Amino acid sequence: MSDTRKAIENEHANRVREMFATIAVRYDLLNHLLSGQMDKRWRRLVAKRLRQSLGVGQVKILDVACGTGDLSLELFETIKARVVGTDFCRPMLDIAAKKFARDQSAIPLIEGDALRLPFLDCSFDGVTIAFGLRNLSDVERGLSELLRVLKPGGSLAVLEFSKPVIPGFSFLFKAYFTRLLPLVGGLLSGSKRAYRYLPDSVSRFPDQKELAETMQRAGFDRVQFQNLTGGIAALHLGMRPH
Ligand SMILES: C[S@@+](CC[C@H](N)C(=O)[O-])C[C@H]1O[C@@H](n2cnc3c(N)ncnc32)[C@H](O)[C@@H]1O
């Protein structure tokens, strides 16, 4: 990678890390409030779908960009798996650690960058990333890195905001997401920038079909997706070929 490219990537990573550090304390509250609690249902579905492909117990799952750990907990409870959470933002991990201690959930947390995961090749039966992929400076390289740490036959689940697919609803949602949400999120979190960044980053992110194609290009097999709540979000699943 050229020095210029590296510098651009580092700058992007620093900006994203600082932004999440600023909103870490309010992150959970705002997530549940601004999504009308839908985020909880979406994460529960990720765990259920992974349980279908991996079974229960005796599996090792990596939750990348785990943030405050809600998906890690859901995987731990639903799949009874050995779950490891990783994220590059210490204040988000601190909140996850407190939550896990309170629930007595044995989920190790490791500080690390999703583009350079601190794990050996073929280490996990399952890898998840929820609302994290969109934040990476290079989505395709991020997917290749997730593929690298998966065992052959292992499953990837990507939960991410997507493009609403119901015309009238799509219009209303856009108004909410680009106008009301940045206003309320900015006021309650104290970071206008973070809640302007949210709709901006979603608008730059590939839609459902494009993401499925990107996953295939990155080397995943049996790629499929499911629209959630009219396509506000989507769950993409893929498998590392044997
Ligand atoms: C919107 S939050 C999602 C957190 C959690 N997965 C959830 O479902 O609520 C995005 C998270 O991605 C993390 N993140 C962004 N870029 C990252 C990177 N390159 N490496 C590791 N973590 C990253 C941020 O620190 C933040 O905690």
PDB file of N, CA and C and ligand atoms in Angstrom, residues 9 12-13 16-21 23-24 27-28 31-32 39 43 63-72 86-93 99 110-117 128-137 159-161 197-198, ligand 1:
ATOM      1  N   GLU A   9      -6.002   6.343   5.095  1.00  0.00           N
ATOM      2  CA  GLU A   9      -6.674   5.326   5.929  1.00  0.00           C
ATOM      3  C   GLU A   9      -6.545   5.639   7.403  1.00  0.00           C
ATOM      4  N   HIS A  12      -8.786   8.538   8.348  1.00  0.00           N
ATOM      5  CA  HIS A  12     -10.182   8.098   8.400  1.00  0.00           C
ATOM      6  C   HIS A  12     -10.435   7.339   9.707  1.00  0.00           C
ATOM      7  N   ALA A  13      -9.524   6.397  10.019  1.00  0.00           N
ATOM      8  CA  ALA A  13      -9.686   5.580  11.231  1.00  0.00           C
ATOM      9  C   ALA A  13      -9.684   6.467  12.482  1.00  0.00           C
ATOM     10  N   VAL A  16     -13.049   8.308  12.787  1.00  0.00           N
ATOM     11  CA  VAL A  16     -14.156   7.430  13.198  1.00  0.00           C
ATOM     12  C   VAL A  16     -13.994   7.050  14.672  1.00  0.00           C
ATOM     13  N   ARG A  17     -12.769   6.715  15.067  1.00  0.00           N
ATOM     14  CA  ARG A  17     -12.529   6.298  16.459  1.00  0.00           C
ATOM     15  C   ARG A  17     -12.882   7.426  17.430  1.00  0.00           C
ATOM     16  N   GLU A  18     -12.436   8.641  17.105  1.00  0.00           N
ATOM     17  CA  GLU A  18     -12.721   9.796  17.982  1.00  0.00           C
ATOM     18  C   GLU A  18     -14.218  10.059  18.080  1.00  0.00           C
ATOM     19  N   MET A  19     -14.894   9.903  16.923  1.00  0.00           N
ATOM     20  CA  MET A  19     -16.330  10.174  16.908  1.00  0.00           C
ATOM     21  C   MET A  19     -17.069   9.199  17.830  1.00  0.00           C
ATOM     22  N   PHE A  20     -16.730   7.916  17.752  1.00  0.00           N
ATOM     23  CA  PHE A  20     -17.405   6.948  18.622  1.00  0.00           C
ATOM     24  C   PHE A  20     -17.002   7.138  20.085  1.00  0.00           C
ATOM     25  N   ALA A  21     -15.769   7.591  20.304  1.00  0.00           N
ATOM     26  CA  ALA A  21     -15.347   7.857  21.684  1.00  0.00           C
ATOM     27  C   ALA A  21     -16.215   8.972  22.276  1.00  0.00           C
ATOM     28  N   ILE A  23     -19.325   9.762  21.550  1.00  0.00           N
ATOM     29  CA  ILE A  23     -20.743   9.425  21.804  1.00  0.00           C
ATOM     30  C   ILE A  23     -20.920   8.124  22.593  1.00  0.00           C
ATOM     31  N   ALA A  24     -19.804   7.487  22.992  1.00  0.00           N
ATOM     32  CA  ALA A  24     -19.872   6.147  23.604  1.00  0.00           C
ATOM     33  C   ALA A  24     -20.891   6.067  24.755  1.00  0.00           C
ATOM     34  N   TYR A  27     -24.368   6.090  23.430  1.00  0.00           N
ATOM     35  CA  TYR A  27     -24.595   5.284  22.221  1.00  0.00           C
ATOM     36  C   TYR A  27     -25.806   4.349  22.341  1.00  0.00           C
ATOM     37  N   ASP A  28     -25.857   3.558  23.414  1.00  0.00           N
ATOM     38  CA  ASP A  28     -26.937   2.559  23.546  1.00  0.00           C
ATOM     39  C   ASP A  28     -28.300   3.240  23.608  1.00  0.00           C
ATOM     40  N   ASN A  31     -29.280   4.649  20.274  1.00  0.00           N
ATOM     41  CA  ASN A  31     -29.570   3.563  19.335  1.00  0.00           C
ATOM     42  C   ASN A  31     -30.984   3.052  19.501  1.00  0.00           C
ATOM     43  N   HIS A  32     -31.336   2.752  20.764  1.00  0.00           N
ATOM     44  CA  HIS A  32     -32.654   2.175  21.036  1.00  0.00           C
ATOM     45  C   HIS A  32     -33.752   3.221  20.770  1.00  0.00           C
ATOM     46  N   ASP A  39     -33.363  -1.949  16.643  1.00  0.00           N
ATOM     47  CA  ASP A  39     -31.990  -2.467  16.622  1.00  0.00           C
ATOM     48  C   ASP A  39     -31.864  -3.755  17.431  1.00  0.00           C
ATOM     49  N   ARG A  43     -30.556  -7.407  15.922  1.00  0.00           N
ATOM     50  CA  ARG A  43     -29.410  -8.176  16.452  1.00  0.00           C
ATOM     51  C   ARG A  43     -29.838  -9.578  16.864  1.00  0.00           C
ATOM     52  N   ASP A  63     -17.037 -11.161  17.072  1.00  0.00           N
ATOM     53  CA  ASP A  63     -17.919 -10.030  16.780  1.00  0.00           C
ATOM     54  C   ASP A  63     -17.030  -8.807  16.528  1.00  0.00           C
ATOM     55  N   VAL A  64     -16.905  -8.462  15.257  1.00  0.00           N
ATOM     56  CA  VAL A  64     -16.007  -7.369  14.846  1.00  0.00           C
ATOM     57  C   VAL A  64     -16.743  -6.027  14.954  1.00  0.00           C
ATOM     58  N   ALA A  65     -16.006  -4.976  15.359  1.00  0.00           N
ATOM     59  CA  ALA A  65     -16.608  -3.656  15.579  1.00  0.00           C
ATOM     60  C   ALA A  65     -17.759  -3.807  16.581  1.00  0.00           C
ATOM     61  N   CYS A  66     -17.481  -4.526  17.653  1.00  0.00           N
ATOM     62  CA  CYS A  66     -18.535  -4.923  18.614  1.00  0.00           C
ATOM     63  C   CYS A  66     -19.072  -3.735  19.400  1.00  0.00           C
ATOM     64  N   GLY A  67     -18.345  -2.627  19.447  1.00  0.00           N
ATOM     65  CA  GLY A  67     -18.822  -1.438  20.158  1.00  0.00           C
ATOM     66  C   GLY A  67     -19.163  -1.752  21.600  1.00  0.00           C
ATOM     67  N   THR A  68     -20.386  -1.414  22.007  1.00  0.00           N
ATOM     68  CA  THR A  68     -20.794  -1.596  23.403  1.00  0.00           C
ATOM     69  C   THR A  68     -21.294  -3.014  23.678  1.00  0.00           C
ATOM     70  N   GLY A  69     -21.152  -3.904  22.709  1.00  0.00           N
ATOM     71  CA  GLY A  69     -21.276  -5.340  22.966  1.00  0.00           C
ATOM     72  C   GLY A  69     -22.653  -5.980  22.908  1.00  0.00           C
ATOM     73  N   ASP A  70     -23.669  -5.262  22.417  1.00  0.00           N
ATOM     74  CA  ASP A  70     -25.014  -5.857  22.433  1.00  0.00           C
ATOM     75  C   ASP A  70     -25.117  -7.111  21.567  1.00  0.00           C
ATOM     76  N   LEU A  71     -24.482  -7.099  20.395  1.00  0.00           N
ATOM     77  CA  LEU A  71     -24.559  -8.295  19.545  1.00  0.00           C
ATOM     78  C   LEU A  71     -23.739  -9.437  20.158  1.00  0.00           C
ATOM     79  N   SER A  72     -22.579  -9.121  20.727  1.00  0.00           N
ATOM     80  CA  SER A  72     -21.760 -10.159  21.367  1.00  0.00           C
ATOM     81  C   SER A  72     -22.596 -10.884  22.428  1.00  0.00           C
ATOM     82  N   THR A  86     -14.283  -7.529  19.364  1.00  0.00           N
ATOM     83  CA  THR A  86     -13.139  -6.663  19.048  1.00  0.00           C
ATOM     84  C   THR A  86     -13.617  -5.337  18.462  1.00  0.00           C
ATOM     85  N   ASP A  87     -12.910  -4.283  18.786  1.00  0.00           N
ATOM     86  CA  ASP A  87     -13.259  -2.940  18.318  1.00  0.00           C
ATOM     87  C   ASP A  87     -12.014  -2.070  18.508  1.00  0.00           C
ATOM     88  N   PHE A  88     -11.913  -0.983  17.741  1.00  0.00           N
ATOM     89  CA  PHE A  88     -10.717  -0.144  17.917  1.00  0.00           C
ATOM     90  C   PHE A  88     -10.970   1.090  18.786  1.00  0.00           C
ATOM     91  N   CYS A  89     -12.161   1.167  19.398  1.00  0.00           N
ATOM     92  CA  CYS A  89     -12.483   2.367  20.186  1.00  0.00           C
ATOM     93  C   CYS A  89     -12.599   1.973  21.664  1.00  0.00           C
ATOM     94  N   ARG A  90     -11.587   2.357  22.442  1.00  0.00           N
ATOM     95  CA  ARG A  90     -11.511   1.947  23.850  1.00  0.00           C
ATOM     96  C   ARG A  90     -12.769   2.335  24.655  1.00  0.00           C
ATOM     97  N   PRO A  91     -13.271   3.577  24.541  1.00  0.00           N
ATOM     98  CA  PRO A  91     -14.438   3.940  25.357  1.00  0.00           C
ATOM     99  C   PRO A  91     -15.675   3.075  25.059  1.00  0.00           C
ATOM    100  N   MET A  92     -15.840   2.639  23.796  1.00  0.00           N
ATOM    101  CA  MET A  92     -16.967   1.737  23.474  1.00  0.00           C
ATOM    102  C   MET A  92     -16.726   0.391  24.160  1.00  0.00           C
ATOM    103  N   LEU A  93     -15.479  -0.118  24.110  1.00  0.00           N
ATOM    104  CA  LEU A  93     -15.160  -1.402  24.739  1.00  0.00           C
ATOM    105  C   LEU A  93     -15.321  -1.335  26.253  1.00  0.00           C
ATOM    106  N   LYS A  99     -20.920  -3.965  30.915  1.00  0.00           N
ATOM    107  CA  LYS A  99     -22.148  -4.721  30.662  1.00  0.00           C
ATOM    108  C   LYS A  99     -21.904  -6.212  30.875  1.00  0.00           C
ATOM    109  N   ILE A 110     -11.038  -7.545  22.797  1.00  0.00           N
ATOM    110  CA  ILE A 110      -9.684  -7.274  22.327  1.00  0.00           C
ATOM    111  C   ILE A 110      -9.705  -6.028  21.447  1.00  0.00           C
ATOM    112  N   GLU A 111      -8.843  -5.072  21.798  1.00  0.00           N
ATOM    113  CA  GLU A 111      -8.793  -3.836  21.015  1.00  0.00           C
ATOM    114  C   GLU A 111      -8.095  -4.140  19.691  1.00  0.00           C
ATOM    115  N   GLY A 112      -8.743  -3.810  18.575  1.00  0.00           N
ATOM    116  CA  GLY A 112      -8.102  -4.121  17.299  1.00  0.00           C
ATOM    117  C   GLY A 112      -8.826  -3.475  16.137  1.00  0.00           C
ATOM    118  N   ASP A 113      -8.100  -3.298  15.044  1.00  0.00           N
ATOM    119  CA  ASP A 113      -8.646  -2.686  13.838  1.00  0.00           C
ATOM    120  C   ASP A 113      -9.207  -3.775  12.927  1.00  0.00           C
ATOM    121  N   ALA A 114     -10.432  -3.548  12.439  1.00  0.00           N
ATOM    122  CA  ALA A 114     -11.081  -4.541  11.580  1.00  0.00           C
ATOM    123  C   ALA A 114     -10.310  -4.773  10.278  1.00  0.00           C
ATOM    124  N   LEU A 115      -9.483  -3.817   9.884  1.00  0.00           N
ATOM    125  CA  LEU A 115      -8.727  -3.994   8.634  1.00  0.00           C
ATOM    126  C   LEU A 115      -7.420  -4.756   8.871  1.00  0.00           C
ATOM    127  N   ARG A 116      -7.070  -4.931  10.150  1.00  0.00           N
ATOM    128  CA  ARG A 116      -5.852  -5.704  10.500  1.00  0.00           C
ATOM    129  C   ARG A 116      -6.166  -6.483  11.766  1.00  0.00           C
ATOM    130  N   LEU A 117      -7.016  -7.471  11.655  1.00  0.00           N
ATOM    131  CA  LEU A 117      -7.494  -8.166  12.865  1.00  0.00           C
ATOM    132  C   LEU A 117      -6.354  -8.919  13.550  1.00  0.00           C
ATOM    133  N   THR A 128     -19.173 -11.911  12.891  1.00  0.00           N
ATOM    134  CA  THR A 128     -20.286 -10.973  12.711  1.00  0.00           C
ATOM    135  C   THR A 128     -19.737  -9.546  12.676  1.00  0.00           C
ATOM    136  N   ILE A 129     -20.462  -8.689  12.018  1.00  0.00           N
ATOM    137  CA  ILE A 129     -20.134  -7.256  12.060  1.00  0.00           C
ATOM    138  C   ILE A 129     -21.459  -6.502  11.913  1.00  0.00           C
ATOM    139  N   ALA A 130     -21.817  -5.745  12.950  1.00  0.00           N
ATOM    140  CA  ALA A 130     -23.108  -5.053  12.951  1.00  0.00           C
ATOM    141  C   ALA A 130     -22.877  -3.550  12.964  1.00  0.00           C
ATOM    142  N   PHE A 131     -23.364  -2.888  11.955  1.00  0.00           N
ATOM    143  CA  PHE A 131     -23.234  -1.433  11.817  1.00  0.00           C
ATOM    144  C   PHE A 131     -21.772  -0.990  11.911  1.00  0.00           C
ATOM    145  N   GLY A 132     -20.897  -1.848  11.424  1.00  0.00           N
ATOM    146  CA  GLY A 132     -19.464  -1.559  11.487  1.00  0.00           C
ATOM    147  C   GLY A 132     -18.835  -1.451  10.106  1.00  0.00           C
ATOM    148  N   LEU A 133     -19.306  -2.282   9.169  1.00  0.00           N
ATOM    149  CA  LEU A 133     -18.648  -2.364   7.859  1.00  0.00           C
ATOM    150  C   LEU A 133     -18.625  -1.009   7.142  1.00  0.00           C
ATOM    151  N   ARG A 134     -19.732  -0.293   7.278  1.00  0.00           N
ATOM    152  CA  ARG A 134     -19.889   1.016   6.623  1.00  0.00           C
ATOM    153  C   ARG A 134     -18.843   2.033   7.102  1.00  0.00           C
ATOM    154  N   ASN A 135     -18.284   1.794   8.276  1.00  0.00           N
ATOM    155  CA  ASN A 135     -17.309   2.749   8.818  1.00  0.00           C
ATOM    156  C   ASN A 135     -15.885   2.513   8.340  1.00  0.00           C
ATOM    157  N   LEU A 136     -15.657   1.399   7.646  1.00  0.00           N
ATOM    158  CA  LEU A 136     -14.288   1.089   7.235  1.00  0.00           C
ATOM    159  C   LEU A 136     -13.906   1.905   6.005  1.00  0.00           C
ATOM    160  N   SER A 137     -12.620   2.247   5.920  1.00  0.00           N
ATOM    161  CA  SER A 137     -12.203   3.057   4.769  1.00  0.00           C
ATOM    162  C   SER A 137     -12.223   2.229   3.479  1.00  0.00           C
ATOM    163  N   LEU A 159     -24.708  -7.119   9.505  1.00  0.00           N
ATOM    164  CA  LEU A 159     -25.933  -6.343   9.736  1.00  0.00           C
ATOM    165  C   LEU A 159     -25.579  -4.889   9.471  1.00  0.00           C
ATOM    166  N   GLU A 160     -26.336  -4.263   8.579  1.00  0.00           N
ATOM    167  CA  GLU A 160     -25.976  -2.883   8.241  1.00  0.00           C
ATOM    168  C   GLU A 160     -27.208  -2.128   7.749  1.00  0.00           C
ATOM    169  N   PHE A 161     -27.190  -0.832   7.896  1.00  0.00           N
ATOM    170  CA  PHE A 161     -28.249  -0.022   7.295  1.00  0.00           C
ATOM    171  C   PHE A 161     -28.195  -0.232   5.791  1.00  0.00           C
ATOM    172  N   TYR A 197     -22.913  12.276  10.258  1.00  0.00           N
ATOM    173  CA  TYR A 197     -22.095  11.242   9.627  1.00  0.00           C
ATOM    174  C   TYR A 197     -22.926   9.984   9.339  1.00  0.00           C
ATOM    175  N   LEU A 198     -23.882   9.669  10.244  1.00  0.00           N
ATOM    176  CA  LEU A 198     -24.671   8.433  10.094  1.00  0.00           C
ATOM    177  C   LEU A 198     -25.385   8.381   8.734  1.00  0.00           C
TER     178      LEU A 198
HETATM  179  C1  LIG B   1     -22.210   1.943  14.940  1.00  0.00           C
HETATM  180  S1  LIG B   1     -21.103   1.164  16.035  1.00  0.00           S
HETATM  181  C2  LIG B   1     -21.697  -0.497  16.077  1.00  0.00           C
HETATM  182  C3  LIG B   1     -21.412  -1.171  17.366  1.00  0.00           C
HETATM  183  C4  LIG B   1     -22.068  -2.528  17.557  1.00  0.00           C
HETATM  184  N1  LIG B   1     -21.616  -3.499  16.610  1.00  0.00           N
HETATM  185  C5  LIG B   1     -23.578  -2.432  17.534  1.00  0.00           C
HETATM  186  O1  LIG B   1     -24.208  -3.281  16.905  1.00  0.00           O
HETATM  187  O2  LIG B   1     -24.116  -1.537  18.176  1.00  0.00           O
HETATM  188  C6  LIG B   1     -19.680   1.036  15.011  1.00  0.00           C
HETATM  189  C7  LIG B   1     -18.471   0.504  15.757  1.00  0.00           C
HETATM  190  O3  LIG B   1     -17.477   0.208  14.777  1.00  0.00           O
HETATM  191  C8  LIG B   1     -16.223   0.494  15.338  1.00  0.00           C
HETATM  192  N2  LIG B   1     -15.259   0.612  14.232  1.00  0.00           N
HETATM  193  C9  LIG B   1     -15.311   1.456  13.181  1.00  0.00           C
HETATM  194  N3  LIG B   1     -14.260   1.276  12.370  1.00  0.00           N
HETATM  195  C10 LIG B   1     -13.529   0.278  12.927  1.00  0.00           C
HETATM  196  C11 LIG B   1     -12.319  -0.356  12.570  1.00  0.00           C
HETATM  197  N4  LIG B   1     -11.630  -0.012  11.476  1.00  0.00           N
HETATM  198  N5  LIG B   1     -11.848  -1.335  13.367  1.00  0.00           N
HETATM  199  C12 LIG B   1     -12.520  -1.695  14.496  1.00  0.00           C
HETATM  200  N6  LIG B   1     -13.654  -1.123  14.900  1.00  0.00           N
HETATM  201  C13 LIG B   1     -14.166  -0.149  14.120  1.00  0.00           C
HETATM  202  C14 LIG B   1     -16.458   1.780  16.114  1.00  0.00           C
HETATM  203  O4  LIG B   1     -15.466   2.000  17.070  1.00  0.00           O
HETATM  204  C15 LIG B   1     -17.835   1.492  16.720  1.00  0.00           C
HETATM  205  O5  LIG B   1     -17.721   0.914  17.994  1.00  0.00           O
END
